[in-house]
Rosetta silent file (secondary structure, phi, psi, omega in degrees, C-alpha in Angstrom):
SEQUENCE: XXXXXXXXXXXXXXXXXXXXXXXXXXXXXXXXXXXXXXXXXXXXXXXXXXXXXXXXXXXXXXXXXXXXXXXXXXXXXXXXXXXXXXXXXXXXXXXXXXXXXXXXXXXXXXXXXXXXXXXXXXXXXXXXXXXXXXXXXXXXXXXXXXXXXXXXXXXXXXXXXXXXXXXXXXXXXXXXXXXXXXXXXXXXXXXXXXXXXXXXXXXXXXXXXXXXXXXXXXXXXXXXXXXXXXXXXXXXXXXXXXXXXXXXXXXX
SCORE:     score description
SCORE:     0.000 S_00000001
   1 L     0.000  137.007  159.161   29.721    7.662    1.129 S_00000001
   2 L   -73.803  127.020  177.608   26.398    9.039    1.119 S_00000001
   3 L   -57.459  100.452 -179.156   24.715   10.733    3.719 S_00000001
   4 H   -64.319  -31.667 -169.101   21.344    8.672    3.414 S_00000001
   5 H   -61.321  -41.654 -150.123   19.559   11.397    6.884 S_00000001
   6 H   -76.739  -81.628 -158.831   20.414   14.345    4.146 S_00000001
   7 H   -20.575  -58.606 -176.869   19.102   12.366    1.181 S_00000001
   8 H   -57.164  -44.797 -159.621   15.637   11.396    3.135 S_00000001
   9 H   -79.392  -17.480  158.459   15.409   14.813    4.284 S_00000001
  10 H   -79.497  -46.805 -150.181   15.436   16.047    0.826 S_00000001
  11 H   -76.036  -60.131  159.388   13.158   13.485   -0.541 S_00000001
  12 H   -43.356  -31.755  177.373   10.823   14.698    2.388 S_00000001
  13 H  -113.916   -7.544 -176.297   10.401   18.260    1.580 S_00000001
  14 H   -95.739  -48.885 -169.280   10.771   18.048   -2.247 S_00000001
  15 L  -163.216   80.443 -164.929    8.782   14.228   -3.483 S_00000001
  16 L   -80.264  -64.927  176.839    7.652   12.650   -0.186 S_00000001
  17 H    -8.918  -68.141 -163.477    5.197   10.105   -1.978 S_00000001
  18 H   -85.631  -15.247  175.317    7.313    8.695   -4.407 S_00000001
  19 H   -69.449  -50.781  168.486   10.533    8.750   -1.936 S_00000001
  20 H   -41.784  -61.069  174.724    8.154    6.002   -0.111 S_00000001
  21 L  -114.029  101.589  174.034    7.227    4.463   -3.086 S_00000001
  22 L   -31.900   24.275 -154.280    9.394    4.522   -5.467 S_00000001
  23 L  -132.125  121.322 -139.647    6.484    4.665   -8.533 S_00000001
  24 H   -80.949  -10.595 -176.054    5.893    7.498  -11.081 S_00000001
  25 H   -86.161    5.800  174.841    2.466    7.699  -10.566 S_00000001
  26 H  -101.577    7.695  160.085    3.350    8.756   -6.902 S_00000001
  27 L   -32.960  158.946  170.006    5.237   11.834   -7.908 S_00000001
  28 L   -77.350  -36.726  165.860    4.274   14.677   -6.129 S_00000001
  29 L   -38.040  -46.270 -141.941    2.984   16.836   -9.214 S_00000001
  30 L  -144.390    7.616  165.925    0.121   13.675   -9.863 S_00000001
  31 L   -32.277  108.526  165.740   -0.224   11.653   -6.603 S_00000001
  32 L  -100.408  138.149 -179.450   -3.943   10.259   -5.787 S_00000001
  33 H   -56.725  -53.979  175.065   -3.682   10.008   -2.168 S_00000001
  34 H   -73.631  -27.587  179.689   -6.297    7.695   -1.938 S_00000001
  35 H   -30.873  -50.738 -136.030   -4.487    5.174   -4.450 S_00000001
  36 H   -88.846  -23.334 -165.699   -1.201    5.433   -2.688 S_00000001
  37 H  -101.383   49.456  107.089   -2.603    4.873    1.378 S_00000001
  38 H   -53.782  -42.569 -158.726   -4.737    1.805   -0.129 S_00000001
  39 H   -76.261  -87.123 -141.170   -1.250    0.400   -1.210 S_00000001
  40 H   -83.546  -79.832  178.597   -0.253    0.763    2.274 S_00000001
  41 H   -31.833  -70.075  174.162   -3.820   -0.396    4.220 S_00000001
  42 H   -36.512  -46.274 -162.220   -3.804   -3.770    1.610 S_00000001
  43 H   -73.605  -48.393  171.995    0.013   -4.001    2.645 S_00000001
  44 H  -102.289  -18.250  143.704   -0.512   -4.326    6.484 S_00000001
  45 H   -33.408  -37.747 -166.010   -3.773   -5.989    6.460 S_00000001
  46 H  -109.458  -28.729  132.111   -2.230   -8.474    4.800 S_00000001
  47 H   -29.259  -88.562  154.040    0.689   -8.570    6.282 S_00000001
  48 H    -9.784  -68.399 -165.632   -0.395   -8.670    9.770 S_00000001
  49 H   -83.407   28.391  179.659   -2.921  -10.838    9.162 S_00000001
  50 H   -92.214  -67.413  177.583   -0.250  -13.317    7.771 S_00000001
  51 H   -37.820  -64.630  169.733    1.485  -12.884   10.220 S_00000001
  52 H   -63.132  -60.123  166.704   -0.968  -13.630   13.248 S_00000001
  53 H   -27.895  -90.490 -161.402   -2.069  -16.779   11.389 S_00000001
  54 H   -40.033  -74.193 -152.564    1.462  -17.991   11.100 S_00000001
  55 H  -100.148  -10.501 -167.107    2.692  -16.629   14.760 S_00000001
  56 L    83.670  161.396 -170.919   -0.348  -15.933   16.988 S_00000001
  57 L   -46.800  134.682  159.931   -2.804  -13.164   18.316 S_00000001
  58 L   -92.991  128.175  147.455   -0.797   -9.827   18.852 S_00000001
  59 L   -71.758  162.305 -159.926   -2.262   -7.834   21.685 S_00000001
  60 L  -115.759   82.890  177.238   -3.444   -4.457   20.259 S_00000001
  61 L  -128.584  -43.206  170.729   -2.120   -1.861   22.179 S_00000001
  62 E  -130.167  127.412 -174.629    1.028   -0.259   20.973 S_00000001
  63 E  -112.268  151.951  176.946    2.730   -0.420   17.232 S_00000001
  64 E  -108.214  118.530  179.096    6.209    1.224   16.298 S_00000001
  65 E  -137.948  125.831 -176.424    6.812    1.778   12.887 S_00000001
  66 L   -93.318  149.907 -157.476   10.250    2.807   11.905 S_00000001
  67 L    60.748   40.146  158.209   10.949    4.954    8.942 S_00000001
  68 L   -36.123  -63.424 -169.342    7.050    6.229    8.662 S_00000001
  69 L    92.632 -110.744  161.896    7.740    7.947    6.031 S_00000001
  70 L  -129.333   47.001  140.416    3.817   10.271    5.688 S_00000001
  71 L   100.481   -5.428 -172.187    2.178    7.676    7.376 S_00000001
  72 L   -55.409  -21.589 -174.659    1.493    5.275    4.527 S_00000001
  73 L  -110.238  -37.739 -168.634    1.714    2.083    6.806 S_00000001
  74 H   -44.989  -52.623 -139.322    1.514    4.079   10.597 S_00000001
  75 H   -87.971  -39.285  135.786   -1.888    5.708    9.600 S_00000001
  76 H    10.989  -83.979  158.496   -3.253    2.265    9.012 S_00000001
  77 H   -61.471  -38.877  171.127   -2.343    0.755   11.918 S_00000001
  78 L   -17.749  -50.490  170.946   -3.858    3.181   13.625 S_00000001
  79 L   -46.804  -35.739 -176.898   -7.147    1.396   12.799 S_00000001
  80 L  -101.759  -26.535  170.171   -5.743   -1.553   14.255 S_00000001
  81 L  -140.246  147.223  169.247   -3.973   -0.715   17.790 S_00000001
  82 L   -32.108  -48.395  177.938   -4.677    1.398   20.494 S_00000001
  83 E  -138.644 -175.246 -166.599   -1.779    3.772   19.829 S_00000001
  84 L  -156.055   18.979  145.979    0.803    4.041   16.651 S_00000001
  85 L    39.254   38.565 -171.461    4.013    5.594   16.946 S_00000001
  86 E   -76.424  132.358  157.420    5.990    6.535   13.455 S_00000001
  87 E   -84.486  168.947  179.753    9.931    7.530   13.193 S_00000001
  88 E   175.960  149.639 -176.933   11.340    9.122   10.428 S_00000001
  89 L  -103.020  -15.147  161.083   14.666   10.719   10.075 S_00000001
  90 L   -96.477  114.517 -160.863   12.810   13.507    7.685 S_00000001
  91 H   -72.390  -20.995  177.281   11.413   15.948    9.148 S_00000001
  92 H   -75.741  -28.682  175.459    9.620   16.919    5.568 S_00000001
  93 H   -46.617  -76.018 -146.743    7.878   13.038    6.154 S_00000001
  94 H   -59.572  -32.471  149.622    7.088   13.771    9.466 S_00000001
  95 H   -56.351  -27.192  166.556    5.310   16.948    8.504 S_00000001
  96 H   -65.418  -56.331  174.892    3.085   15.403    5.946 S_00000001
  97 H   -36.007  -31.948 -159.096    2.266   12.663    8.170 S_00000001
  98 H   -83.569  -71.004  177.824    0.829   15.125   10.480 S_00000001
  99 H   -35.852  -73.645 -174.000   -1.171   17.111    7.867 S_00000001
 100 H   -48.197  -65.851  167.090   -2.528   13.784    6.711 S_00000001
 101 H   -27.840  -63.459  169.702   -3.429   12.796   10.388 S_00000001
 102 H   -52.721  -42.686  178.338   -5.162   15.622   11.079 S_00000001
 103 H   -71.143  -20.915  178.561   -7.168   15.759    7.824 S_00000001
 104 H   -67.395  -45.730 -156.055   -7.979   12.033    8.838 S_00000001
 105 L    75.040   30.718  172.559   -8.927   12.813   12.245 S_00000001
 106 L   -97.538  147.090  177.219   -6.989    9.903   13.536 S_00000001
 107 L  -100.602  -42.419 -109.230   -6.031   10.619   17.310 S_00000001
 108 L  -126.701  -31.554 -163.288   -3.802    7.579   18.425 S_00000001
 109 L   -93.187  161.406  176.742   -0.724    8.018   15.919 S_00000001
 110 L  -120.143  118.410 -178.370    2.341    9.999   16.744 S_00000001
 111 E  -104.695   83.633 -168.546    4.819   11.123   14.077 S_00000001
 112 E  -142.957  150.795 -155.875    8.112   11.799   15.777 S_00000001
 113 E   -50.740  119.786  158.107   11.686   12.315   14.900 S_00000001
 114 L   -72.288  170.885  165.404   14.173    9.357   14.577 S_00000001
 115 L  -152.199  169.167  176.296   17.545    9.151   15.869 S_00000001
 116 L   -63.994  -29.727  173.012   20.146    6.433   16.449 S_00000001
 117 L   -84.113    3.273  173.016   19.126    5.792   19.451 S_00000001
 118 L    65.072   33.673  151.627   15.444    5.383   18.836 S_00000001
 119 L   -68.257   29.064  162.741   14.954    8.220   21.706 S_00000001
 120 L  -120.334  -17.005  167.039   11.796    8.764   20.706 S_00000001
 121 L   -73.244   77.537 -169.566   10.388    5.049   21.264 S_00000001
 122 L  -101.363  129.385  164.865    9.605    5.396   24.591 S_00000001
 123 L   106.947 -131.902  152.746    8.573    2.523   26.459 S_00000001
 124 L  -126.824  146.157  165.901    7.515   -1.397   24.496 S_00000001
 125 E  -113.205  133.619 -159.575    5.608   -2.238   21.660 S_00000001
 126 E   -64.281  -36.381 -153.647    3.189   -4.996   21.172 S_00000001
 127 E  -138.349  116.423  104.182    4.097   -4.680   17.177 S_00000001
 128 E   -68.530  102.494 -119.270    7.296   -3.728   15.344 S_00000001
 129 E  -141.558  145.175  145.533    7.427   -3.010   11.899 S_00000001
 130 L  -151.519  150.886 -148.477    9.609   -1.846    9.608 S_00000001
 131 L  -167.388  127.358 -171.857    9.114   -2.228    5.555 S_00000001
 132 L    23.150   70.690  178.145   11.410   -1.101    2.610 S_00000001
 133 L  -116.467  -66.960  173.930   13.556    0.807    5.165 S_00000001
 134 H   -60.094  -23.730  162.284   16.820   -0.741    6.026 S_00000001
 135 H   -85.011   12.586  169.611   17.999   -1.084    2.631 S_00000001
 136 H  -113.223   14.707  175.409   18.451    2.216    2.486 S_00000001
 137 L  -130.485  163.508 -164.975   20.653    2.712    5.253 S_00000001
 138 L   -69.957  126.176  174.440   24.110    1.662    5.671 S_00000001
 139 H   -37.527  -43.691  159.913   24.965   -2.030    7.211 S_00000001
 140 H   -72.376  -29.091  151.480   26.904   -1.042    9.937 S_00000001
 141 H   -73.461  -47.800  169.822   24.754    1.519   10.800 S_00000001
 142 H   -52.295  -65.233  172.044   21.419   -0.248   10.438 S_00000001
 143 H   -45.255    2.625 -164.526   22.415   -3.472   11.927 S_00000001
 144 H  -109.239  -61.385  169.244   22.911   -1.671   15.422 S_00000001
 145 H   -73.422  -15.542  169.599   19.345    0.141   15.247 S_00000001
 146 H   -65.558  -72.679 -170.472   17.542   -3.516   13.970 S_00000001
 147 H   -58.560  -21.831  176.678   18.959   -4.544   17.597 S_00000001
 148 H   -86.737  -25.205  178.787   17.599   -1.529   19.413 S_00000001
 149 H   -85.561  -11.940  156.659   14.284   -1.957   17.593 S_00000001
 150 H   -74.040  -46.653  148.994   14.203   -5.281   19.129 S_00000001
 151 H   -17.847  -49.311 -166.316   14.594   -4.250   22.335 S_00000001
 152 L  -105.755    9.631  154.967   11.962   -2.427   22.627 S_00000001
 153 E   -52.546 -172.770 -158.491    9.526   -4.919   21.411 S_00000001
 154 E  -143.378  162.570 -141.517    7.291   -6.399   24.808 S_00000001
 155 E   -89.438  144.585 -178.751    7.714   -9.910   26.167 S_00000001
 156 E    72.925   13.197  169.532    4.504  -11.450   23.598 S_00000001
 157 E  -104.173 -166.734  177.938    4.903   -8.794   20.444 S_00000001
 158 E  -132.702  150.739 -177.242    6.245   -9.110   17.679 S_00000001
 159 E  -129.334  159.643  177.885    8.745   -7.740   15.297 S_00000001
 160 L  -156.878  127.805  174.462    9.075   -7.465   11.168 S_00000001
 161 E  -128.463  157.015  171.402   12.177   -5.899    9.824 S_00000001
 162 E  -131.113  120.582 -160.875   12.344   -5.890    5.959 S_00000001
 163 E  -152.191  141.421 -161.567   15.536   -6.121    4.850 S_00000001
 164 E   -93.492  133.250 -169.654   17.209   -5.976    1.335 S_00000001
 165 E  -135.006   17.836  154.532   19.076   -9.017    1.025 S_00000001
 166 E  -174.376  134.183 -159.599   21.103   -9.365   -2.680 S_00000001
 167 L   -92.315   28.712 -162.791   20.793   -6.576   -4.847 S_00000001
 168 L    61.229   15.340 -125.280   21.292   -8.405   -8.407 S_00000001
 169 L  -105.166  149.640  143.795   23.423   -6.536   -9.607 S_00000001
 170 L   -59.110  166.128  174.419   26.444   -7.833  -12.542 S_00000001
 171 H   -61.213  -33.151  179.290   29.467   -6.808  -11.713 S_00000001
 172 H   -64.446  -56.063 -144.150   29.802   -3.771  -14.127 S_00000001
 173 H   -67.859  -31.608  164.757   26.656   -2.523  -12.648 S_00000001
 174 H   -65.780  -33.011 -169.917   28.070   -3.104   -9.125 S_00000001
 175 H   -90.901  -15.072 -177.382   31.383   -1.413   -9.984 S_00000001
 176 H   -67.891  -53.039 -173.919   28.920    1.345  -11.578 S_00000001
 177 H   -61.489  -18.211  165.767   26.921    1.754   -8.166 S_00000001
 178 H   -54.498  -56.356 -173.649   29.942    1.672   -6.436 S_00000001
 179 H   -65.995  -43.884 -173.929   31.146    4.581   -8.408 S_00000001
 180 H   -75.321  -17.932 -172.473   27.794    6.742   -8.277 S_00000001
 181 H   -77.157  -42.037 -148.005   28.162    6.323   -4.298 S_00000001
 182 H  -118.968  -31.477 -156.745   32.058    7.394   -3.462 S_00000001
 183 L   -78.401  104.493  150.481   32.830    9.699   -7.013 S_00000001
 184 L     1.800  100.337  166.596   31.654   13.463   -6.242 S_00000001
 185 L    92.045    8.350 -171.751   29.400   14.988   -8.913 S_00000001
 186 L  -113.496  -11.663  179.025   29.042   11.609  -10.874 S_00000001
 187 H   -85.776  -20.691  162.183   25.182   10.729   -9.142 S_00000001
 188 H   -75.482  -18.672 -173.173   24.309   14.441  -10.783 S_00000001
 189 H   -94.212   -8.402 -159.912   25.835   14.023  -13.793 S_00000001
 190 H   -76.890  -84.049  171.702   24.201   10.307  -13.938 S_00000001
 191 H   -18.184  -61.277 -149.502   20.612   12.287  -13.521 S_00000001
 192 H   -81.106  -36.166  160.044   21.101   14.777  -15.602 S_00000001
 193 H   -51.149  -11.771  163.278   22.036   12.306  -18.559 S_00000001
 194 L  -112.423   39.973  176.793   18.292   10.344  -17.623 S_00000001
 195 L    60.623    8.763  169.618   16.305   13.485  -17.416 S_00000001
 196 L   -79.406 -171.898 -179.894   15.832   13.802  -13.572 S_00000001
 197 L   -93.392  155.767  177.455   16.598   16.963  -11.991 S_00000001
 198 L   -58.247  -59.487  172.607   20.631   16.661  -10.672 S_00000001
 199 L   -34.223  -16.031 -145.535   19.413   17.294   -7.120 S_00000001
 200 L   -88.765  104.067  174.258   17.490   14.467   -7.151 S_00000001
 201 L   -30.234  141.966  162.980   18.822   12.106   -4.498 S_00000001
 202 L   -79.284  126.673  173.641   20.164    8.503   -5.066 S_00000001
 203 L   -68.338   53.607  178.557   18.066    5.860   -3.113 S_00000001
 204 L   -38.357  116.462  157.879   20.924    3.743   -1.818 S_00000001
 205 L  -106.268  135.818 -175.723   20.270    0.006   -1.488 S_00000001
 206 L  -122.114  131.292 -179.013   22.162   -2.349    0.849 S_00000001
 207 E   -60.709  139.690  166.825   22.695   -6.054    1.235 S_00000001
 208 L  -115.431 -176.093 -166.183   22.014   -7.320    5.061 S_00000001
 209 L  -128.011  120.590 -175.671   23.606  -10.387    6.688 S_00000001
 210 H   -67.518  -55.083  175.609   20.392  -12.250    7.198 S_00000001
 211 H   -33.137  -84.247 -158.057   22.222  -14.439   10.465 S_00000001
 212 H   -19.164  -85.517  149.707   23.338  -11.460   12.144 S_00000001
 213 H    30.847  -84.963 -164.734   19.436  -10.897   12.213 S_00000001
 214 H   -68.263  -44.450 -178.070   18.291  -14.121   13.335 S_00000001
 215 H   -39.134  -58.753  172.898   21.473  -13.919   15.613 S_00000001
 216 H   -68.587  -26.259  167.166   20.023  -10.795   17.746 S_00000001
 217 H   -56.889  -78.701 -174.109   16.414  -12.467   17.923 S_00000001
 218 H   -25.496  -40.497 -174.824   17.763  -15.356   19.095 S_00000001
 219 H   -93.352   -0.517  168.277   19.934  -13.422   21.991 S_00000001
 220 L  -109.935   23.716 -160.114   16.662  -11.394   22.764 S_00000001
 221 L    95.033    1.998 -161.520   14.671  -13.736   23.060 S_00000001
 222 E  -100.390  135.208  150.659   12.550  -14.003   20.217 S_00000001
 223 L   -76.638 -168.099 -166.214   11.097  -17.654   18.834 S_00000001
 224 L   -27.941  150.521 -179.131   11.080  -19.480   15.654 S_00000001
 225 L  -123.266  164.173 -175.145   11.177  -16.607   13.220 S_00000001
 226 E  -107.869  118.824 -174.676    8.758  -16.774   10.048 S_00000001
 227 L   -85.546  173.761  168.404   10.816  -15.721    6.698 S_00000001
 228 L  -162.662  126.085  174.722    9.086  -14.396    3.501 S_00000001
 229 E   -81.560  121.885  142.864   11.116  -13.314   -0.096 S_00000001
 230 E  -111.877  135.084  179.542   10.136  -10.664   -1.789 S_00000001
 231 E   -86.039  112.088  175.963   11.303   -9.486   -5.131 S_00000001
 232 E  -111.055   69.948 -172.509   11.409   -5.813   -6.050 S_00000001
 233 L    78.067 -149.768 -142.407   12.300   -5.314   -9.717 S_00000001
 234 L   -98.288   -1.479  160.288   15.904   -7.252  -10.077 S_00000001
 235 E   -71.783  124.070 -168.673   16.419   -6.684   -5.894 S_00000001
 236 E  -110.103  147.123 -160.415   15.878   -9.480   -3.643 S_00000001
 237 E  -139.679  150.202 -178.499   14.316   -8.890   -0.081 S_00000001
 238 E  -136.543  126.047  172.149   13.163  -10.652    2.915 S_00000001
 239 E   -78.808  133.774 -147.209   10.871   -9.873    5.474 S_00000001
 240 E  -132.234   91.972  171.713   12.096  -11.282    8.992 S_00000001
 241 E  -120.815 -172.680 -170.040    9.105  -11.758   12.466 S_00000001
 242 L   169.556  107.941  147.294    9.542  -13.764   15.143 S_00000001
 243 E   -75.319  173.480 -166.056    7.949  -13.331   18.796 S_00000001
 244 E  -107.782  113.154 -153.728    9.540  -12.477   21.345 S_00000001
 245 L   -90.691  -35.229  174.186    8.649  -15.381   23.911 S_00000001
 246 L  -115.097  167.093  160.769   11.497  -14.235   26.522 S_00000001
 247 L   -61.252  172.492  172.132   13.592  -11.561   27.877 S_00000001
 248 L   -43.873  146.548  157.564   17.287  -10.605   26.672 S_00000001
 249 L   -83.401  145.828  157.216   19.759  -13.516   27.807 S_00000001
 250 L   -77.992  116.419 -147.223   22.149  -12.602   30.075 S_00000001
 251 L  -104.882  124.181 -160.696   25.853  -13.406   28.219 S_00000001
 252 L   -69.493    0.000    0.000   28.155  -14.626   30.333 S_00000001
């Protein structure tokens, strides 16, 4: 199976842009910078303010947003809450992010290292966000950090996980993706036969079990949750909030 930390961590020091967004004009060779963090400002403006409508006023004090990436959604919020928080599991991200902070002059966001255990989240967040992240890590892995990223939301935030949830595919194309995933040497020779460079990681996308989902809101406390589909190319995806009205239940 592929290691998805090494993949991001290449995609981070070699074509951080376009590993966010997946779009050729975000290569690294031809990126415009401002194009790509408009894409990202429009994206949580409108989000958010979707969001509040729908769910009620967020207080604006702390947002988390896992899988930063360079900051395309984090450096945003910034604008919007007191403080800002981004994870990333690439450390090539998490160095851009910085440079771009600094050239910004934003003070409030923080760009710091994920792990499984989200030991870098210190404390609760008013706001919890995450946005074409989890389909690129494995279901049994993910689902476990979606529940820890709940956790740390604050009794009156909120959370949004984005989650990939049927990837289209026919079956040969499924038994192909299968195949570029487990066979050694066949996602380079795949590459090299479209003209990428070999090196070039595969972008793994994964199906989630929506329940499970609602299923950990539910046991942490979270109300009614507000769903939204989105389609990405022949991949179908759903965005997931809900506040969080109560504490954890205690399970007998």
């Amino acid at each position: 199976m592929i290691d998805t930390d090494r993949d991001w961590r290449i995609w981070g020091e070699t074509d951080p842009y376009y590993g966010v967004v997946s779009a050729p004009q975000f290569r690294r060779e031809q990126v415009d910078l401002d194009a790509f963090f408009q894409t990202g400002d429009a994206y949580i403006q409108e989000r958010l303010g979707r969001l509040e409508r729908q769910l009620g006023m967020l207080p604006r004090r702390r947002a988390l947003d896992f899988g930063c990436g360079v900051g395309r959604v984090a450096l945003p919020l910034a604008g919007l809450f007191d403080e800002v928080v981004g994870l990333d599991v690439a450390p090539g991200m998490l160095k851009e992010a910085e440079r771009l902070r600094l050239e910004r002059g934003i003070g409030n966001a923080h760009f710091r290292q994920s792990d499984d255990r989200l030991s870098m989240a210190v404390g609760e967040f008013d706001f919890v966000h995450s946005y074409i992240v989890f389909q690129h890590i494995a279901v049994e892995r993910g689902l476990p950090l979606i529940g820890r990223l709940l956790d740390r939301v604050a009794i009156g935030g909120m959370a949004n996980i984005h989650v990939a949830i049927r990837r289209g595919d026919t079956p040969v194309r499924a038994a192909f993706y299968r195949a570029r995933t487990h066979i050694p040497g066949l996602q380079r020779l795949v590459h090299r036969l479209r003209g990428k460079k070999p090196s070039e990681p595969m972008m793994q996308m994964n199906e989630y079990p929506v329940s499970a989902i609602f299923s950990m809101m539910h046991l942490r406390g979270f109300g009614q949750a507000l769903v939204d589909v989105e389609r990405h190319g022949r991949f179908l995806t759903m965005h997931i909030a809900a506040l969080r009205i109560s504490p954890t239940e205690t399970l007998p």
